[in-house]
PDB file of C-alpha atoms in Angstrom:
ATOM      1  CA  UNK A   1      49.305  92.033  83.008  1.00 48.00           C
ATOM      2  CA  UNK A   2      50.475  94.925  80.819  1.00 54.00           C
ATOM      3  CA  UNK A   3      53.845  94.500  79.180  1.00 57.00           C
ATOM      4  CA  UNK A   4      55.374  97.413  81.116  1.00 60.00           C
ATOM      5  CA  UNK A   5      54.326  95.918  84.453  1.00 83.00           C
ATOM      6  CA  UNK A   6      55.684  92.502  83.608  1.00 86.00           C
ATOM      7  CA  UNK A   7      58.999  94.033  82.581  1.00 86.00           C
ATOM      8  CA  UNK A   8      59.237  96.014  85.815  1.00 89.00           C
ATOM      9  CA  UNK A   9      58.258  92.906  87.747  1.00 86.00           C
ATOM     10  CA  UNK A  10      61.132  91.034  86.156  1.00 88.00           C
ATOM     11  CA  UNK A  11      63.538  93.900  86.911  1.00 89.00           C
ATOM     12  CA  UNK A  12      62.386  93.987  90.517  1.00 87.00           C
ATOM     13  CA  UNK A  13      62.573  90.217  90.948  1.00 87.00           C
ATOM     14  CA  UNK A  14      66.181  90.551  92.101  1.00 88.00           C
ATOM     15  CA  UNK A  15      67.945  93.118  94.246  1.00 91.00           C
ATOM     16  CA  UNK A  16      70.362  94.225  91.512  1.00 94.00           C
ATOM     17  CA  UNK A  17      68.504  97.466  90.759  1.00 95.00           C
ATOM     18  CA  UNK A  18      68.529  98.302  94.467  1.00 96.00           C
ATOM     19  CA  UNK A  19      72.259  97.635  94.586  1.00 97.00           C
ATOM     20  CA  UNK A  20      72.907  99.971  91.636  1.00 97.00           C
ATOM     21  CA  UNK A  21      70.763 102.689  93.212  1.00 97.00           C
ATOM     22  CA  UNK A  22      72.665 102.343  96.502  1.00 97.00           C
ATOM     23  CA  UNK A  23      75.944 102.671  94.610  1.00 97.00           C
ATOM     24  CA  UNK A  24      74.685 105.826  92.905  1.00 96.00           C
ATOM     25  CA  UNK A  25      73.840 107.330  96.315  1.00 95.00           C
ATOM     26  CA  UNK A  26      77.450 107.036  97.516  1.00 96.00           C
ATOM     27  CA  UNK A  27      79.065 110.516  97.701  1.00 94.00           C
ATOM     28  CA  UNK A  28      81.887 110.068  95.196  1.00 94.00           C
ATOM     29  CA  UNK A  29      84.281 112.987  94.609  1.00 86.00           C
ATOM     30  CA  UNK A  30      87.857 114.184  94.410  1.00 79.00           C
ATOM     31  CA  UNK A  31      88.169 116.021  97.701  1.00 79.00           C
ATOM     32  CA  UNK A  32      87.725 115.085 101.342  1.00 78.00           C
ATOM     33  CA  UNK A  33      85.462 113.769 102.740  1.00 77.00           C
ATOM     34  CA  UNK A  34      84.200 112.187  99.545  1.00 87.00           C
ATOM     35  CA  UNK A  35      84.465 108.489  98.776  1.00 95.00           C
ATOM     36  CA  UNK A  36      85.851 106.329  96.008  1.00 94.00           C
ATOM     37  CA  UNK A  37      84.139 103.201  94.715  1.00 96.00           C
ATOM     38  CA  UNK A  38      86.840 100.548  94.362  1.00 96.00           C
ATOM     39  CA  UNK A  39      84.750  97.688  92.992  1.00 97.00           C
ATOM     40  CA  UNK A  40      81.340  96.123  92.639  1.00 96.00           C
ATOM     41  CA  UNK A  41      80.509  92.404  92.630  1.00 97.00           C
ATOM     42  CA  UNK A  42      84.033  91.675  93.851  1.00 98.00           C
ATOM     43  CA  UNK A  43      84.704  87.944  94.389  1.00 97.00           C
ATOM     44  CA  UNK A  44      85.918  86.732  97.773  1.00 97.00           C
ATOM     45  CA  UNK A  45      86.871  83.331  99.153  1.00 93.00           C
ATOM     46  CA  UNK A  46      87.361  82.109 102.715  1.00 88.00           C
ATOM     47  CA  UNK A  47      90.823  80.559 102.696  1.00 83.00           C
ATOM     48  CA  UNK A  48      89.943  78.210 105.570  1.00 82.00           C
ATOM     49  CA  UNK A  49      86.521  76.857 104.583  1.00 82.00           C
ATOM     50  CA  UNK A  50      86.476  77.453 100.827  1.00 88.00           C
ATOM     51  CA  UNK A  51      83.209  79.392 101.076  1.00 90.00           C
ATOM     52  CA  UNK A  52      82.997  82.144  98.522  1.00 94.00           C
ATOM     53  CA  UNK A  53      80.775  84.894  97.256  1.00 96.00           C
ATOM     54  CA  UNK A  54      80.706  88.460  95.950  1.00 97.00           C
ATOM     55  CA  UNK A  55      80.990  91.787  97.733  1.00 98.00           C
ATOM     56  CA  UNK A  56      78.251  94.053  96.406  1.00 98.00           C
ATOM     57  CA  UNK A  57      80.229  97.299  96.732  1.00 98.00           C
ATOM     58  CA  UNK A  58      83.666  98.224  98.099  1.00 98.00           C
ATOM     59  CA  UNK A  59      84.037 101.898  99.042  1.00 97.00           C
ATOM     60  CA  UNK A  60      87.219 103.678 100.094  1.00 95.00           C
ATOM     61  CA  UNK A  61      87.356 106.786 102.278  1.00 94.00           C
ATOM     62  CA  UNK A  62      90.816 107.587 103.606  1.00 91.00           C
ATOM     63  CA  UNK A  63      92.027 104.568 105.590  1.00 92.00           C
ATOM     64  CA  UNK A  64      88.559 103.002 105.579  1.00 96.00           C
ATOM     65  CA  UNK A  65      87.314 100.219 103.318  1.00 96.00           C
ATOM     66  CA  UNK A  66      83.542  99.802 103.525  1.00 98.00           C
ATOM     67  CA  UNK A  67      82.470  96.264 102.609  1.00 98.00           C
ATOM     68  CA  UNK A  68      78.833  96.810 101.652  1.00 98.00           C
ATOM     69  CA  UNK A  69      76.109  94.198 101.355  1.00 98.00           C
ATOM     70  CA  UNK A  70      72.819  95.496  99.926  1.00 97.00           C
ATOM     71  CA  UNK A  71      69.715  93.869 101.414  1.00 94.00           C
ATOM     72  CA  UNK A  72      66.392  94.817  99.891  1.00 92.00           C
ATOM     73  CA  UNK A  73      63.319  94.177 102.024  1.00 86.00           C
ATOM     74  CA  UNK A  74      59.657  94.490 101.035  1.00 82.00           C
ATOM     75  CA  UNK A  75      57.662  96.425 103.633  1.00 79.00           C
ATOM     76  CA  UNK A  76      60.165  95.263 106.210  1.00 86.00           C
ATOM     77  CA  UNK A  77      60.883  96.400 109.756  1.00 91.00           C
ATOM     78  CA  UNK A  78      64.096  95.447 111.541  1.00 94.00           C
ATOM     79  CA  UNK A  79      63.560  95.906 115.244  1.00 93.00           C
ATOM     80  CA  UNK A  80      66.723  95.969 117.364  1.00 94.00           C
ATOM     81  CA  UNK A  81      66.402  95.146 121.047  1.00 92.00           C
ATOM     82  CA  UNK A  82      68.315  97.024 123.733  1.00 89.00           C
ATOM     83  CA  UNK A  83      68.094  97.068 127.522  1.00 86.00           C
ATOM     84  CA  UNK A  84      67.817 100.652 128.716  1.00 77.00           C
ATOM     85  CA  UNK A  85      71.079 101.831 130.268  1.00 71.00           C
ATOM     86  CA  UNK A  86      72.712 105.258 130.652  1.00 62.00           C
ATOM     87  CA  UNK A  87      76.124 103.624 130.140  1.00 66.00           C
ATOM     88  CA  UNK A  88      75.394 102.058 126.750  1.00 65.00           C
ATOM     89  CA  UNK A  89      78.492 102.540 124.538  1.00 60.00           C
ATOM     90  CA  UNK A  90      78.049 104.639 121.408  1.00 84.00           C
ATOM     91  CA  UNK A  91      81.352 104.608 119.543  1.00 91.00           C
ATOM     92  CA  UNK A  92      83.123 101.248 120.057  1.00 91.00           C
ATOM     93  CA  UNK A  93      83.220  98.738 117.202  1.00 94.00           C
ATOM     94  CA  UNK A  94      85.049  95.423 116.804  1.00 93.00           C
ATOM     95  CA  UNK A  95      86.290  95.549 113.206  1.00 94.00           C
ATOM     96  CA  UNK A  96      89.392  94.617 111.219  1.00 94.00           C
ATOM     97  CA  UNK A  97      92.581  96.500 110.368  1.00 93.00           C
ATOM     98  CA  UNK A  98      95.706  95.577 108.430  1.00 91.00           C
ATOM     99  CA  UNK A  99      99.203  97.017 108.063  1.00 89.00           C
ATOM    100  CA  UNK A 100     102.017  95.972 105.664  1.00 84.00           C
ATOM    101  CA  UNK A 101     105.223  96.725 107.565  1.00 79.00           C
ATOM    102  CA  UNK A 102     107.513  95.334 104.861  1.00 75.00           C
ATOM    103  CA  UNK A 103     107.487  92.839 101.998  1.00 73.00           C
ATOM    104  CA  UNK A 104     107.715  89.955 104.464  1.00 75.00           C
ATOM    105  CA  UNK A 105     106.076  91.356 107.595  1.00 81.00           C
ATOM    106  CA  UNK A 106     102.358  92.104 107.508  1.00 83.00           C
ATOM    107  CA  UNK A 107      99.657  92.182 110.164  1.00 84.00           C
ATOM    108  CA  UNK A 108      95.867  91.864 110.149  1.00 86.00           C
ATOM    109  CA  UNK A 109      93.609  91.683 113.175  1.00 88.00           C
ATOM    110  CA  UNK A 110      90.097  92.200 114.476  1.00 90.00           C
ATOM    111  CA  UNK A 111      90.239  94.875 117.163  1.00 90.00           C
ATOM    112  CA  UNK A 112      88.204  97.386 119.141  1.00 91.00           C
ATOM    113  CA  UNK A 113      88.182 100.786 117.429  1.00 93.00           C
ATOM    114  CA  UNK A 114      86.196 103.915 118.289  1.00 94.00           C
ATOM    115  CA  UNK A 115      84.264 105.329 115.358  1.00 95.00           C
ATOM    116  CA  UNK A 116      81.882 108.198 114.669  1.00 92.00           C
ATOM    117  CA  UNK A 117      79.058 108.930 114.174  1.00 93.00           C
ATOM    118  CA  UNK A 118      77.830 107.454 117.430  1.00 92.00           C
ATOM    119  CA  UNK A 119      74.910 105.055 117.369  1.00 93.00           C
ATOM    120  CA  UNK A 120      73.054 102.530 119.510  1.00 92.00           C
ATOM    121  CA  UNK A 121      74.465  99.015 119.745  1.00 94.00           C
ATOM    122  CA  UNK A 122      72.468  95.784 119.848  1.00 94.00           C
ATOM    123  CA  UNK A 123      73.012  92.025 119.761  1.00 92.00           C
ATOM    124  CA  UNK A 124      69.412  91.115 118.971  1.00 91.00           C
ATOM    125  CA  UNK A 125      67.183  91.834 115.993  1.00 91.00           C
ATOM    126  CA  UNK A 126      63.706  90.724 114.997  1.00 87.00           C
ATOM    127  CA  UNK A 127      62.988  90.986 111.283  1.00 83.00           C
ATOM    128  CA  UNK A 128      59.504  91.390 109.867  1.00 73.00           C
ATOM    129  CA  UNK A 129      58.686  91.668 106.174  1.00 54.00           C
ATOM    130  CA  UNK A 130      57.892  89.768 102.999  1.00 42.00           C
ATOM    131  CA  UNK A 131      60.410  87.018 102.365  1.00 45.00           C
ATOM    132  CA  UNK A 132      62.423  87.857 105.474  1.00 46.00           C
ATOM    133  CA  UNK A 133      60.473  86.077 108.177  1.00 47.00           C
ATOM    134  CA  UNK A 134      63.361  84.252 109.787  1.00 53.00           C
ATOM    135  CA  UNK A 135      64.901  85.968 112.781  1.00 49.00           C
ATOM    136  CA  UNK A 136      68.307  84.486 111.878  1.00 74.00           C
ATOM    137  CA  UNK A 137      68.390  86.265 108.497  1.00 83.00           C
ATOM    138  CA  UNK A 138      70.465  89.166 109.795  1.00 89.00           C
ATOM    139  CA  UNK A 139      72.914  86.828 111.520  1.00 89.00           C
ATOM    140  CA  UNK A 140      73.386  84.875 108.306  1.00 90.00           C
ATOM    141  CA  UNK A 141      73.914  88.050 106.273  1.00 93.00           C
ATOM    142  CA  UNK A 142      76.186  89.482 108.960  1.00 93.00           C
ATOM    143  CA  UNK A 143      78.346  86.360 109.027  1.00 92.00           C
ATOM    144  CA  UNK A 144      78.710  86.487 105.248  1.00 94.00           C
ATOM    145  CA  UNK A 145      79.782  90.131 105.170  1.00 96.00           C
ATOM    146  CA  UNK A 146      82.230  89.494 108.036  1.00 95.00           C
ATOM    147  CA  UNK A 147      83.785  86.628 106.064  1.00 94.00           C
ATOM    148  CA  UNK A 148      83.981  88.846 102.985  1.00 96.00           C
ATOM    149  CA  UNK A 149      85.613  91.611 105.030  1.00 96.00           C
ATOM    150  CA  UNK A 150      88.338  89.312 106.324  1.00 93.00           C
ATOM    151  CA  UNK A 151      88.943  87.868 102.864  1.00 94.00           C
ATOM    152  CA  UNK A 152      89.307  91.358 101.383  1.00 95.00           C
ATOM    153  CA  UNK A 153      91.777  92.435 104.079  1.00 93.00           C
ATOM    154  CA  UNK A 154      94.000  89.433 103.405  1.00 90.00           C
ATOM    155  CA  UNK A 155      93.694  89.907  99.649  1.00 92.00           C
ATOM    156  CA  UNK A 156      94.927  93.496  99.866  1.00 90.00           C
ATOM    157  CA  UNK A 157      97.946  92.387 101.895  1.00 89.00           C
ATOM    158  CA  UNK A 158      99.048  90.189  98.985  1.00 86.00           C
ATOM    159  CA  UNK A 159      99.402  93.126  96.609  1.00 84.00           C
ATOM    160  CA  UNK A 160     102.776  94.726  95.972  1.00 68.00           C
ATOM    161  CA  UNK A 161     102.853  98.212  97.414  1.00 61.00           C
ATOM    162  CA  UNK A 162     105.266 101.110  97.103  1.00 49.00           C
ATOM    163  CA  UNK A 163     104.724 102.134 100.708  1.00 60.00           C
ATOM    164  CA  UNK A 164     104.617 100.411 104.066  1.00 62.00           C
ATOM    165  CA  UNK A 165     103.141 101.227 107.441  1.00 61.00           C
ATOM    166  CA  UNK A 166      99.882 102.554 105.997  1.00 81.00           C
ATOM    167  CA  UNK A 167      96.973 101.110 107.931  1.00 87.00           C
ATOM    168  CA  UNK A 168      93.657 100.074 106.381  1.00 93.00           C
ATOM    169  CA  UNK A 169      90.495  99.687 108.451  1.00 95.00           C
ATOM    170  CA  UNK A 170      87.722  97.420 107.142  1.00 97.00           C
ATOM    171  CA  UNK A 171      84.096  98.194 107.966  1.00 98.00           C
ATOM    172  CA  UNK A 172      81.369  95.551 107.360  1.00 98.00           C
ATOM    173  CA  UNK A 173      78.108  97.254 106.352  1.00 98.00           C
ATOM    174  CA  UNK A 174      74.596  96.067 105.547  1.00 98.00           C
ATOM    175  CA  UNK A 175      72.536  98.654 103.649  1.00 98.00           C
ATOM    176  CA  UNK A 176      68.796  98.070 103.567  1.00 97.00           C
ATOM    177  CA  UNK A 177      65.580  99.818 102.619  1.00 96.00           C
ATOM    178  CA  UNK A 178      63.858  98.264 105.634  1.00 94.00           C
ATOM    179  CA  UNK A 179      62.715 100.538 108.438  1.00 95.00           C
ATOM    180  CA  UNK A 180      65.145 100.378 111.358  1.00 96.00           C
ATOM    181  CA  UNK A 181      63.647 100.587 114.811  1.00 96.00           C
ATOM    182  CA  UNK A 182      65.157 100.526 118.299  1.00 94.00           C
ATOM    183  CA  UNK A 183      63.092  98.881 121.016  1.00 93.00           C
ATOM    184  CA  UNK A 184      64.374  99.465 124.545  1.00 90.00           C
ATOM    185  CA  UNK A 185      63.019  98.300 127.883  1.00 90.00           C
ATOM    186  CA  UNK A 186      64.013  97.950 131.522  1.00 88.00           C
ATOM    187  CA  UNK A 187      64.569  94.379 132.704  1.00 87.00           C
ATOM    188  CA  UNK A 188      63.116  95.085 136.155  1.00 84.00           C
ATOM    189  CA  UNK A 189      59.788  95.803 134.467  1.00 81.00           C
ATOM    190  CA  UNK A 190      59.801  92.534 132.511  1.00 87.00           C
ATOM    191  CA  UNK A 191      57.059  90.104 133.550  1.00 87.00           C
ATOM    192  CA  UNK A 192      58.851  86.788 134.169  1.00 92.00           C
ATOM    193  CA  UNK A 193      55.536  85.000 134.762  1.00 89.00           C
ATOM    194  CA  UNK A 194      54.078  85.777 131.339  1.00 92.00           C
ATOM    195  CA  UNK A 195      57.477  85.952 129.628  1.00 91.00           C
ATOM    196  CA  UNK A 196      56.505  89.149 127.869  1.00 89.00           C
ATOM    197  CA  UNK A 197      57.651  92.745 127.812  1.00 88.00           C
ATOM    198  CA  UNK A 198      54.954  94.915 129.396  1.00 86.00           C
ATOM    199  CA  UNK A 199      56.390  98.335 128.586  1.00 88.00           C
ATOM    200  CA  UNK A 200      58.972  99.497 126.060  1.00 89.00           C
ATOM    201  CA  UNK A 201      60.110 102.547 124.155  1.00 91.00           C
ATOM    202  CA  UNK A 202      60.342 102.492 120.369  1.00 93.00           C
ATOM    203  CA  UNK A 203      62.123 104.965 118.117  1.00 93.00           C
ATOM    204  CA  UNK A 204      63.112 105.028 114.437  1.00 96.00           C
ATOM    205  CA  UNK A 205      66.853 105.014 113.756  1.00 96.00           C
ATOM    206  CA  UNK A 206      68.940 105.523 110.632  1.00 96.00           C
ATOM    207  CA  UNK A 207      71.854 103.261 111.587  1.00 97.00           C
ATOM    208  CA  UNK A 208      73.013 100.925 114.331  1.00 97.00           C
ATOM    209  CA  UNK A 209      76.016  98.839 115.317  1.00 96.00           C
ATOM    210  CA  UNK A 210      75.045  95.155 115.339  1.00 96.00           C
ATOM    211  CA  UNK A 211      77.552  93.323 117.544  1.00 94.00           C
ATOM    212  CA  UNK A 212      77.360  89.543 117.508  1.00 89.00           C
ATOM    213  CA  UNK A 213      79.517  86.443 117.882  1.00 86.00           C
ATOM    214  CA  UNK A 214      79.840  86.109 114.110  1.00 79.00           C
ATOM    215  CA  UNK A 215      82.711  83.642 114.108  1.00 63.00           C
ATOM    216  CA  UNK A 216      85.048  83.273 111.162  1.00 60.00           C
ATOM    217  CA  UNK A 217      88.159  81.119 110.783  1.00 56.00           C
ATOM    218  CA  UNK A 218      90.735  83.765 111.604  1.00 49.00           C
ATOM    219  CA  UNK A 219      93.331  81.656 113.413  1.00 49.00           C
ATOM    220  CA  UNK A 220      96.119  83.851 112.107  1.00 48.00           C
ATOM    221  CA  UNK A 221      94.609  87.109 113.319  1.00 46.00           C
ATOM    222  CA  UNK A 222      93.787  88.319 116.800  1.00 50.00           C
ATOM    223  CA  UNK A 223      95.141  87.452 120.254  1.00 57.00           C
ATOM    224  CA  UNK A 224      95.513  83.985 121.756  1.00 66.00           C
ATOM    225  CA  UNK A 225      92.320  82.875 123.515  1.00 72.00           C
ATOM    226  CA  UNK A 226      92.654  81.349 126.991  1.00 79.00           C
ATOM    227  CA  UNK A 227      89.100  81.422 128.448  1.00 85.00           C
ATOM    228  CA  UNK A 228      85.437  81.305 127.507  1.00 85.00           C
ATOM    229  CA  UNK A 229      85.126  85.018 128.254  1.00 82.00           C
ATOM    230  CA  UNK A 230      88.026  85.825 125.936  1.00 78.00           C
ATOM    231  CA  UNK A 231      86.668  83.443 123.311  1.00 77.00           C
ATOM    232  CA  UNK A 232      83.289  85.165 123.327  1.00 78.00           C
ATOM    233  CA  UNK A 233      84.842  88.635 123.192  1.00 77.00           C
ATOM    234  CA  UNK A 234      87.190  87.609 120.375  1.00 77.00           C
ATOM    235  CA  UNK A 235      84.418  86.022 118.300  1.00 82.00           C
ATOM    236  CA  UNK A 236      82.236  89.132 118.424  1.00 89.00           C
ATOM    237  CA  UNK A 237      82.300  91.342 115.364  1.00 94.00           C
ATOM    238  CA  UNK A 238      80.532  94.631 114.597  1.00 96.00           C
ATOM    239  CA  UNK A 239      78.434  94.999 111.471  1.00 97.00           C
ATOM    240  CA  UNK A 240      76.977  98.428 110.768  1.00 98.00           C
ATOM    241  CA  UNK A 241      73.355  98.369 109.586  1.00 98.00           C
ATOM    242  CA  UNK A 242      72.380 101.521 107.696  1.00 98.00           C
ATOM    243  CA  UNK A 243      69.128 102.623 106.089  1.00 97.00           C
ATOM    244  CA  UNK A 244      69.719 103.288 102.377  1.00 97.00           C
ATOM    245  CA  UNK A 245      68.250 106.798 102.498  1.00 97.00           C
ATOM    246  CA  UNK A 246      70.836 107.818 105.127  1.00 97.00           C
ATOM    247  CA  UNK A 247      73.881 106.079 103.616  1.00 97.00           C
ATOM    248  CA  UNK A 248      75.386 109.202 102.011  1.00 96.00           C
ATOM    249  CA  UNK A 249      75.314 111.251 105.226  1.00 95.00           C
ATOM    250  CA  UNK A 250      76.584 108.317 107.274  1.00 96.00           C
ATOM    251  CA  UNK A 251      79.577 107.826 104.978  1.00 96.00           C
ATOM    252  CA  UNK A 252      80.419 111.538 104.980  1.00 94.00           C
ATOM    253  CA  UNK A 253      80.333 111.661 108.797  1.00 94.00           C
ATOM    254  CA  UNK A 254      82.246 108.414 109.313  1.00 95.00           C
ATOM    255  CA  UNK A 255      85.631 108.858 111.015  1.00 93.00           C
ATOM    256  CA  UNK A 256      87.661 107.715 113.999  1.00 89.00           C
ATOM    257  CA  UNK A 257      85.891 108.483 117.247  1.00 76.00           C
ATOM    258  CA  UNK A 258      86.797 109.969 120.616  1.00 71.00           C
ATOM    259  CA  UNK A 259      89.515 108.329 122.683  1.00 62.00           C
ATOM    260  CA  UNK A 260      88.079 109.316 126.043  1.00 51.00           C
ATOM    261  CA  UNK A 261      86.936 106.019 127.664  1.00 48.00           C
ATOM    262  CA  UNK A 262      84.217 107.890 129.544  1.00 41.00           C
ATOM    263  CA  UNK A 263      82.599 108.795 126.217  1.00 44.00           C
ATOM    264  CA  UNK A 264      82.488 105.364 124.633  1.00 52.00           C
TER     265      UNK A 264
END
């Protein structure tokens, strides 16, 4: 193998180069709606379990903190499953916010927030690609970035601030070079005898909201849970999955969404 190829092979053995390229694609500037990169490889630790890790990139845009995990995938396709429905929500996301009211009174909670740009929402994903054969890969990555998001929110509340009442909203994001695909079907056309989908529609997408019961130990945040239904709703978190080539546009368009409940 030529020396140049072996050197590139070594460089490409990890995802660090991909992470740096993703960071360079972030629209940084001094005027709205540009972003600010707060940190890279930022350490986090779950205060309940002791699990720890590093946040690849933290990006600030107004009140938003984007907690970005870069996931490189070789020739990969991430297919998200959705049952066809005209009432599928497009803007709702269950993410975290925090507010320091005073030196002694601070709040942090996972909550439902409407956000733009609109996108499909799915709870199921099948991953295909070299080194990413396990269907649970996205759930594992999603759980990690959710833990990191909560840890970052609590860390920021420990800092001394000269102002109070300013809200921060934390957005878990997975950025990947994998192709993102939405597969939708109608359940009434599913063949229960064979256990297989007989007809479906497939379309490429640039981003999606992945909503899943990605539980973290957040006993001090969120409402009291009194039923299985509430427990399931409370444990669900939204992780945004974005194709790397569309990250810049997605960040520039990102903002609070419509409040009309009929346009969820």
